Short mmCIF file of C-alpha atoms (C1' of nucleotides) in Angstrom, two decimals:
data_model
loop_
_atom_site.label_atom_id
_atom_site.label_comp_id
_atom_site.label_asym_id
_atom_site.label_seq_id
_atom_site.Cartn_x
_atom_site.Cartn_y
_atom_site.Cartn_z
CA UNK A 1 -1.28 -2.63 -12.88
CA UNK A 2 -3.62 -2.25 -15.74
CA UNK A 3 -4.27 -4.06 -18.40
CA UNK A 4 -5.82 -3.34 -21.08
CA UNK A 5 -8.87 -6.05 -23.42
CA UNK A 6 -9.97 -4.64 -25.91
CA UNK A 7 -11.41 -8.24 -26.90
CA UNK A 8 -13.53 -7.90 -23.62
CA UNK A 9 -16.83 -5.73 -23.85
CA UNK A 10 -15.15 -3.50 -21.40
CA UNK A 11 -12.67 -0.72 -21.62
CA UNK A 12 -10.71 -2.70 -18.91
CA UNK A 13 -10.05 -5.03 -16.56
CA UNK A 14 -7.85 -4.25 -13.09
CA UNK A 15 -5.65 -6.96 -12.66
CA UNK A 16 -3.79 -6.46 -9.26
CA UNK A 17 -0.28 -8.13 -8.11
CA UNK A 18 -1.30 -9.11 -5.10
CA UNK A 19 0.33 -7.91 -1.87
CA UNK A 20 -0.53 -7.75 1.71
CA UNK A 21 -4.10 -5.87 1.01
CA UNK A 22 -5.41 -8.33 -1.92
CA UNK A 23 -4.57 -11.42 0.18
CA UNK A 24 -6.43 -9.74 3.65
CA UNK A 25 -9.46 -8.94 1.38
CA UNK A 26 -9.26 -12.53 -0.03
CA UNK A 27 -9.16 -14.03 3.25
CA UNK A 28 -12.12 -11.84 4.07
CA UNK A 29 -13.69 -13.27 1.43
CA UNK A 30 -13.02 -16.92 1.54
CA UNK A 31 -12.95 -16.93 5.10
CA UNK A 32 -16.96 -18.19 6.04
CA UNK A 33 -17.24 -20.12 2.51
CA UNK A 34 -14.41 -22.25 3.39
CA UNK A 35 -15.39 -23.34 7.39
CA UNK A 36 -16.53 -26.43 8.39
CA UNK A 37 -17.19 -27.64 5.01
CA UNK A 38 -15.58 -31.12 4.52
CA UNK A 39 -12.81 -31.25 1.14
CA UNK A 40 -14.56 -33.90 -1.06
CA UNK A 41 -12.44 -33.73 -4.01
CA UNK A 42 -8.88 -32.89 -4.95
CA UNK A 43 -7.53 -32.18 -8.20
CA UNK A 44 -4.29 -30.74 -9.49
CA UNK A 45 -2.16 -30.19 -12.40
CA UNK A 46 1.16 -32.25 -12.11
CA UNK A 47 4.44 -31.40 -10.27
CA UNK A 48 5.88 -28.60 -10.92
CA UNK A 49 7.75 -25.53 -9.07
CA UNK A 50 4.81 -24.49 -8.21
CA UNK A 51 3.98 -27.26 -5.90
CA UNK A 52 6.64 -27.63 -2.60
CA UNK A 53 4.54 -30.44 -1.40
CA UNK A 54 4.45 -32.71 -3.92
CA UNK A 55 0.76 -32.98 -6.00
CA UNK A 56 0.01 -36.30 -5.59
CA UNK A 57 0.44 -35.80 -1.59
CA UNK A 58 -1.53 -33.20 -1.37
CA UNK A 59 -4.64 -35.28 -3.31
CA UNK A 60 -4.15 -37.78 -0.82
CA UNK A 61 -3.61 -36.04 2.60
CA UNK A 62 -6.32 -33.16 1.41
CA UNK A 63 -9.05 -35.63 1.04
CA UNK A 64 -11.77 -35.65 3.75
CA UNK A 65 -10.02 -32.73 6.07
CA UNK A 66 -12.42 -29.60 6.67
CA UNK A 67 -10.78 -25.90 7.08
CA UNK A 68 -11.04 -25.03 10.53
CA UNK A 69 -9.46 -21.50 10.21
CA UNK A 70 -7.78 -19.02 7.44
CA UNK A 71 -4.87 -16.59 8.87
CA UNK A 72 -2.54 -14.61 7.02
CA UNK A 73 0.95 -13.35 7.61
CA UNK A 74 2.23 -10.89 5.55
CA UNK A 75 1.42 -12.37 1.62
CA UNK A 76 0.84 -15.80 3.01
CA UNK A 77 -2.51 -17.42 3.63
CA UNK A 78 -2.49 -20.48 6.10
CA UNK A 79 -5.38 -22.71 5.90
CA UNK A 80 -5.97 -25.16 9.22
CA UNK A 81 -7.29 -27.98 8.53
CA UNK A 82 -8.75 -30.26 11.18
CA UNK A 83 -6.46 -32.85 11.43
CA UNK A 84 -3.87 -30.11 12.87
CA UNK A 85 -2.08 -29.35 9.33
CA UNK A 86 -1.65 -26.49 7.48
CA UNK A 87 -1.93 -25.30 3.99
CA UNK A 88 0.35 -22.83 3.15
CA UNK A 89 -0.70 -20.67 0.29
CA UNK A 90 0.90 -17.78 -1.81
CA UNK A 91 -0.27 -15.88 -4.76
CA UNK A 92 3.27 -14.66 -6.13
CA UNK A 93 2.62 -12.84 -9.16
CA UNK A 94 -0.29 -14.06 -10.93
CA UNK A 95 -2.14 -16.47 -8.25
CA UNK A 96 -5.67 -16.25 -8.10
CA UNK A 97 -8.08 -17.55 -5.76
CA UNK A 98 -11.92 -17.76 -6.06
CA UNK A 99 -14.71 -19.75 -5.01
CA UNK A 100 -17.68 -21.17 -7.55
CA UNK A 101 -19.96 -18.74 -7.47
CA UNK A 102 -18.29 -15.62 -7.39
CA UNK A 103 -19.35 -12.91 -9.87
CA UNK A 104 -15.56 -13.06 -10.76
CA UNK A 105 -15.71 -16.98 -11.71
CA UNK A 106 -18.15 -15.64 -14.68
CA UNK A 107 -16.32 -12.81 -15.99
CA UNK A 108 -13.03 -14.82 -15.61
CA UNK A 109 -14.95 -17.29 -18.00
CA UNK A 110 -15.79 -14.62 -20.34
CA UNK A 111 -12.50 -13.17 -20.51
CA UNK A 112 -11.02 -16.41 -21.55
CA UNK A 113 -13.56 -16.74 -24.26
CA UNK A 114 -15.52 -19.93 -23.11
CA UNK A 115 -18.85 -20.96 -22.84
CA UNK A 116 -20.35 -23.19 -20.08
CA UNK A 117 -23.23 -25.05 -20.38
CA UNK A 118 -26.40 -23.91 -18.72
CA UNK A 119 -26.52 -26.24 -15.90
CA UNK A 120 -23.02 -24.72 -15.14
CA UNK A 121 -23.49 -21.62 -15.79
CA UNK A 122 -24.64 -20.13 -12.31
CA UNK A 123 -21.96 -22.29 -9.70
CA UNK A 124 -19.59 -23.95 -12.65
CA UNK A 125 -15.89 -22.94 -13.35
CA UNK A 126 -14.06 -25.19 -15.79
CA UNK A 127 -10.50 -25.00 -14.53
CA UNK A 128 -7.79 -24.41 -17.02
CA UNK A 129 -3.94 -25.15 -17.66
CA UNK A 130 -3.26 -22.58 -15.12
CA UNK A 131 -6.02 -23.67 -12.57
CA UNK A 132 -3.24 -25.92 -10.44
CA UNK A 133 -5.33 -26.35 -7.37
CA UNK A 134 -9.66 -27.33 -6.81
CA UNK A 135 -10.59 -28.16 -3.59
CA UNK A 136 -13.95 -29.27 -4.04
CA UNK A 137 -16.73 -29.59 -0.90
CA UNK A 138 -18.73 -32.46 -0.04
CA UNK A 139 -22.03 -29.52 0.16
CA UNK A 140 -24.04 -27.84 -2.15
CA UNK A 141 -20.98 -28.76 -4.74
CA UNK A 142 -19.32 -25.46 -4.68
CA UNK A 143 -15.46 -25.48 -4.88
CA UNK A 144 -11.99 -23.50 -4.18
CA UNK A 145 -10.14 -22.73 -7.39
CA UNK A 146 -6.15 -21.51 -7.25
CA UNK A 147 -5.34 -20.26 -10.64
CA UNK A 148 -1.82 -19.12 -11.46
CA UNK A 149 -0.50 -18.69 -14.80
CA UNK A 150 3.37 -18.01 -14.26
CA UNK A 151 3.36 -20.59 -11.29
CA UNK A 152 5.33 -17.61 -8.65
CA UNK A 153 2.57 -18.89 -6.41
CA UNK A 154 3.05 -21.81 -3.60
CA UNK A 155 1.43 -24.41 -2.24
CA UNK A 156 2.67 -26.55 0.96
CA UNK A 157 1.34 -28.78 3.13
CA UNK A 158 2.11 -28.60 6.59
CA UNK A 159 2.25 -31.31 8.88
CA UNK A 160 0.26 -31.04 12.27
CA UNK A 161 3.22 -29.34 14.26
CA UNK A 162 5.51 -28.54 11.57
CA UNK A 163 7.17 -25.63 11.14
CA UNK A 164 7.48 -23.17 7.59
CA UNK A 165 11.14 -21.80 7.39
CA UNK A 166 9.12 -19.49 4.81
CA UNK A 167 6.64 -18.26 7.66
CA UNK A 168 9.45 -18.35 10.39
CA UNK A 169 11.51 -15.42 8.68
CA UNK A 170 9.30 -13.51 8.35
CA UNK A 171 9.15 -10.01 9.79
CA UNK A 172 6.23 -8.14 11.50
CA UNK A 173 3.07 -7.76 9.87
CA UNK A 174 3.20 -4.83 7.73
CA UNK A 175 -0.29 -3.68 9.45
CA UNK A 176 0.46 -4.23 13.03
CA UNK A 177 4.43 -2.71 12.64
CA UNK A 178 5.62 0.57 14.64
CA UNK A 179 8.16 2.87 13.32
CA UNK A 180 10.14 1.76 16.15
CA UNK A 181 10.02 -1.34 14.40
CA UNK A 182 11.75 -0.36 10.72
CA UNK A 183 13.82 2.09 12.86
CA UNK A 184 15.41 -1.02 14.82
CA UNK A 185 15.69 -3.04 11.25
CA UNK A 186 17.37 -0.23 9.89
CA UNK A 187 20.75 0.08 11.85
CA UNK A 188 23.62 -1.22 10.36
CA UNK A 189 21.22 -1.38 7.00
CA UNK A 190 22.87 0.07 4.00
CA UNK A 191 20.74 -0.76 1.38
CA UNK A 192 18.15 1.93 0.05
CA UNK A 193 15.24 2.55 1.54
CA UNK A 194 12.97 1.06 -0.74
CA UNK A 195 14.93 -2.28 -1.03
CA UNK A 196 14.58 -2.49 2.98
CA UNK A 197 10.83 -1.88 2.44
CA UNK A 198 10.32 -4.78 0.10
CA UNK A 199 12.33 -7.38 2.69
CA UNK A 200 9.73 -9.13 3.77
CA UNK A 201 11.56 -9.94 6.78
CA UNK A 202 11.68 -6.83 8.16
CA UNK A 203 7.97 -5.91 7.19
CA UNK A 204 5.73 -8.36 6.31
CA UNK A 205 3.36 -8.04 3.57
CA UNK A 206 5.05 -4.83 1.48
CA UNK A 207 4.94 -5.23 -2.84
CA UNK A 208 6.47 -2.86 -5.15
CA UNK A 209 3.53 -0.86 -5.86
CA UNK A 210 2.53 0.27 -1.93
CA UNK A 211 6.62 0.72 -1.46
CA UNK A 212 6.43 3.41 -4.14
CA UNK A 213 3.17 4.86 -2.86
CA UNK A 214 4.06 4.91 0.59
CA UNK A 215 7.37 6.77 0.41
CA UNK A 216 5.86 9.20 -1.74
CA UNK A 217 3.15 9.84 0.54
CA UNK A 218 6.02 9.93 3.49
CA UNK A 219 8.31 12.06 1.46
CA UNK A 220 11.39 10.04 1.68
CA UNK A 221 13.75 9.01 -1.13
CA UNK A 222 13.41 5.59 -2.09
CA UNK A 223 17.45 5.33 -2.67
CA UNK A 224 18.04 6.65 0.93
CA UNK A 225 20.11 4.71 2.63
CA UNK A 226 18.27 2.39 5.29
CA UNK A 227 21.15 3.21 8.33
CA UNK A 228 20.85 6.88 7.47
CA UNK A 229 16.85 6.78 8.33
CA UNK A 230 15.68 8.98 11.25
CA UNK A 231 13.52 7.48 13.65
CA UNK A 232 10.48 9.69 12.45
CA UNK A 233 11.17 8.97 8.99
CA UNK A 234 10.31 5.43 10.03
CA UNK A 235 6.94 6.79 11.75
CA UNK A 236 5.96 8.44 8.97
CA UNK A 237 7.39 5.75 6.55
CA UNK A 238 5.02 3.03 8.13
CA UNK A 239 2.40 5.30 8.86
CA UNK A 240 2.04 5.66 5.39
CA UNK A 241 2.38 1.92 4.63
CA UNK A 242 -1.00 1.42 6.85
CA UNK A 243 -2.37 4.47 5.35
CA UNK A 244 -2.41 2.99 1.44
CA UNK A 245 -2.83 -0.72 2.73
CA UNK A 246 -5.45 0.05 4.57
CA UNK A 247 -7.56 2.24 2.53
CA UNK A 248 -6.99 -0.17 -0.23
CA UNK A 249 -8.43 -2.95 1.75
CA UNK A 250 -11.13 -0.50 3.31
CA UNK A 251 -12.27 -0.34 -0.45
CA UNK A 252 -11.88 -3.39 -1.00
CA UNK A 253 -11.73 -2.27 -4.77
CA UNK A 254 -9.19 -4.60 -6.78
CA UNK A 255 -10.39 -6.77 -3.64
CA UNK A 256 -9.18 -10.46 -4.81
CA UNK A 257 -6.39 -10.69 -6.89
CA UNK A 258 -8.53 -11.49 -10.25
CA UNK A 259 -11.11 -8.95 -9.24
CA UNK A 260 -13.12 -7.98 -12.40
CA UNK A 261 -15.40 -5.28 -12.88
CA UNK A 262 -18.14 -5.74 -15.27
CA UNK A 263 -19.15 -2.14 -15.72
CA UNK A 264 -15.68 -1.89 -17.07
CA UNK A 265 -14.87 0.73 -14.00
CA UNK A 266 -11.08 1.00 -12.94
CA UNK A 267 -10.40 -0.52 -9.57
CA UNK A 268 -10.00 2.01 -6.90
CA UNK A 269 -6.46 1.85 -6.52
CA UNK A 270 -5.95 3.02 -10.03
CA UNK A 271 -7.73 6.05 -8.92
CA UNK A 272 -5.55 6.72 -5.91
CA UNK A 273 -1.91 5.43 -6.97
CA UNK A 274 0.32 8.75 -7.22
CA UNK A 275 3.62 7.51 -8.29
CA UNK A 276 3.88 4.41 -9.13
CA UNK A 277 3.99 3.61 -13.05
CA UNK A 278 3.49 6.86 -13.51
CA UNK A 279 6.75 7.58 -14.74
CA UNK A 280 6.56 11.16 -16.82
CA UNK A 281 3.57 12.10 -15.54
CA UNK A 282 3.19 15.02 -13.37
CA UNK A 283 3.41 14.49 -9.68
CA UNK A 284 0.48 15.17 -8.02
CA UNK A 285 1.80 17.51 -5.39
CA UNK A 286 3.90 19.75 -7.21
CA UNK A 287 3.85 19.12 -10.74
CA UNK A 288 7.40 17.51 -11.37
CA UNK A 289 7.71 14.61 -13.53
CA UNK A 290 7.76 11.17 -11.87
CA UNK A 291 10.95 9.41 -12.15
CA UNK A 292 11.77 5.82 -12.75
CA UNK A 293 14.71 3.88 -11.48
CA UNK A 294 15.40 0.49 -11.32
CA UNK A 295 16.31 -0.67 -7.40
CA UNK A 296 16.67 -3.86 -6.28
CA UNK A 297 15.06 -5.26 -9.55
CA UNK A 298 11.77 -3.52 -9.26
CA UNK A 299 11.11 -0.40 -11.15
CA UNK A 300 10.49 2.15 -8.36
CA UNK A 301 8.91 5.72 -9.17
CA UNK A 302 9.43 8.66 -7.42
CA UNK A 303 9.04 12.24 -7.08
CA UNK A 304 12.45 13.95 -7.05
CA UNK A 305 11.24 16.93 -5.37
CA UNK A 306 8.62 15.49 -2.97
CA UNK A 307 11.24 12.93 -1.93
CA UNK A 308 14.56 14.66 -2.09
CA UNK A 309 15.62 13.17 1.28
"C1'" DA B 1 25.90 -11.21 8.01
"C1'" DG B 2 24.67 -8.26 4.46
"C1'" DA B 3 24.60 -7.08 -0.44
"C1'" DC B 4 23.81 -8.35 -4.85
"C1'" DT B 5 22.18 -11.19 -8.85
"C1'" DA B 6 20.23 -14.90 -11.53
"C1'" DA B 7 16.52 -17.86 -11.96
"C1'" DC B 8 11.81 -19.33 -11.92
"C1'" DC B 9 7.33 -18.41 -15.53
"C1'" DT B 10 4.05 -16.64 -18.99
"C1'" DG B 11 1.77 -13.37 -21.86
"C1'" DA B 12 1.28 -8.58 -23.25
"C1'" DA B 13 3.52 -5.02 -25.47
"C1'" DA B 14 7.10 -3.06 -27.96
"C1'" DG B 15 10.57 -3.41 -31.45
"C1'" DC B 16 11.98 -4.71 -36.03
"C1'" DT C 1 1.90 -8.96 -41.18
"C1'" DG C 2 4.73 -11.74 -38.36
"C1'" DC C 3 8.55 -12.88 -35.79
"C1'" DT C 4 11.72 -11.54 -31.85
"C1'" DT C 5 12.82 -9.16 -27.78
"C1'" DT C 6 11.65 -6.93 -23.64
"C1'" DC C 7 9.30 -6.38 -19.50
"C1'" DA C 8 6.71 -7.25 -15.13
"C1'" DG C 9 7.28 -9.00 -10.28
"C1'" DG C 10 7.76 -12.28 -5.20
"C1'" DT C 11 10.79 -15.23 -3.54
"C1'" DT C 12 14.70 -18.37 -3.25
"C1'" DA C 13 19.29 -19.89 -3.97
"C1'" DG C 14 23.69 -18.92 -4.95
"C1'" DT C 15 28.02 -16.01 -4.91
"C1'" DC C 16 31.06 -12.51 -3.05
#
DNA sequence: AGACTAACCTGAAAGC
DNA sequence: TGCTTTCAGGTTAGTC
């Protein structure tokens, strides 16, 4: 998705919905800022659906633990802490997650019209309304920031041990699925297609927009029914998933969720999405126009002719 | 069990 | 110009 600023000295600013690729590149990211360094400080806005774990626990029991690992599954980042729990983090919509320092902390800053001082300038991020989460480290002063201004994003602690109903049901990692895989979900499945894509207990990690994309690029109808699938519709069906996810993360381009250029220059995925929100446009195959339908909730876009069947 | 829908939330964009 | 409505989407909870 694009938005468009024209208060911003740029013609534009890729803001991403993160799904499985913007949380792997994030985790990239974070990954060897956040080892080893010991949580100093903990500050949140107050309760609210946002938080499952309550905020005032997780001030308390985050205080003096240090990240020993970051892991994702499907959407969800899981941050081990030393002590044996787990934070379990997910961007929903809107969630964004940076680290003082980033280039993106800056143009964040600018885009929201204020001005640090000087001594902040380089390292400093002054969190918001919408900044819910800061998980500030004991060196060098740097800290984590989770932004997330319609709150679809989680936060729960995890005790040492215990389990996440979310992470239990959830199905195989988009990435590391066979066809064989969707195939087997797909019996006794009559839901479309597209809907059985988005489950996230089937495959793990699949948004709206790389749904679209990918059945385009597989040529299958989004309203399909699941049961009627073939199993090499469901090769070529995940194939394709990989394909987009992971040239998207190979790119890196829209990269973490608030990724900002500041040349202005559209994030790569802009560049490579065929179908989706492209509705009236020409396909880019065989000229038809792009269709919209709603499914399931989510607008999906198609190609009636590239993905008759 | 599977299918379907409302609700959660905010801000941009469209409609009037 | 300014107010109102619509829309976007991941996930859960509730109903049928």
């Amino acid at each position: 998705m694009q938005l468009s600023r024209p208060g911003f000295g740029c013609e534009s600013v890729g803001i991403h919905v993160p799904e499985l690729p913007e949380v792997e590149v994030t985790r990239r990211e974070l990954l060897p800022k956040l080892l080893g360094r010991r949580i100093a400080e903990v500050s949140t806005t107050r309760k609210s659906y946002f938080f499952i774990t309550p905020p005032a626990r997780l001030r308390r029991e985050l205080l003096g633990r240090t990240p020993t690992q970051l892991t994702r599954f499907g959407k969800y980042l899981l941050l081990e802490l030393d002590d044996g729990a787990r934070l379990l983090l997910h961007l929903g919509m809107t969630g964004q997650l940076f680290f003082s320092g980033d280039p993106s902390v800056r143009l964040l800053q600018a885009l929201r019209g204020v001005t640090l001082a000087p001594e902040r300038q380089e390292t400093g991020f002054t969190p918001d309304a919408h900044t819910h989460l800061v998980l500030s480290f004991a060196d060098a002063g740097q800290s984590l920031y989770f932004r997330d201004v319609r709150k679809f994003g989680k936060v729960e602690l995890l005790a040492p041990q215990q389990s996440s109903p979310r992470l239990d049901k959830l199905g195989i990692d988009a990435l590391l699925a066979k066809g064989s895989d969707l195939y087997a979900a797909s019996r006794g499945r009559s839901v479309a297609t597209k809907t059985l894509l988005l489950d996230q207990s089937v495959l793990a990690g699949v948004g709206n927009i790389y749904a679209d994309e990918a059945l385009f690029i597989a040529g299958v109808s989004p309203v399909r029914r699941a049961n009627r699938l073939k199993p090499e519709a469901c090769d070529a069906i995940v194939a394709a998933t990989q394909r987009v996810m992971l040239r998207s993360i190979e790119t890196g381009g829209s990269s973490i969720s608030d990724y900002v250029r500041p040349d202005g220059e559209r994030g790569s995925y802009q560049d490579e999405r065929q179908v989706y929100s492209r509705t009236g446009q020409a396909c880019v195959r065989c000229g038809s126009v792009i269709k919209r339908r709603v499914l399931g909730q989510r607008s999906t876009h198609y190609c009636p002719k590239c993905q008759a069947r």
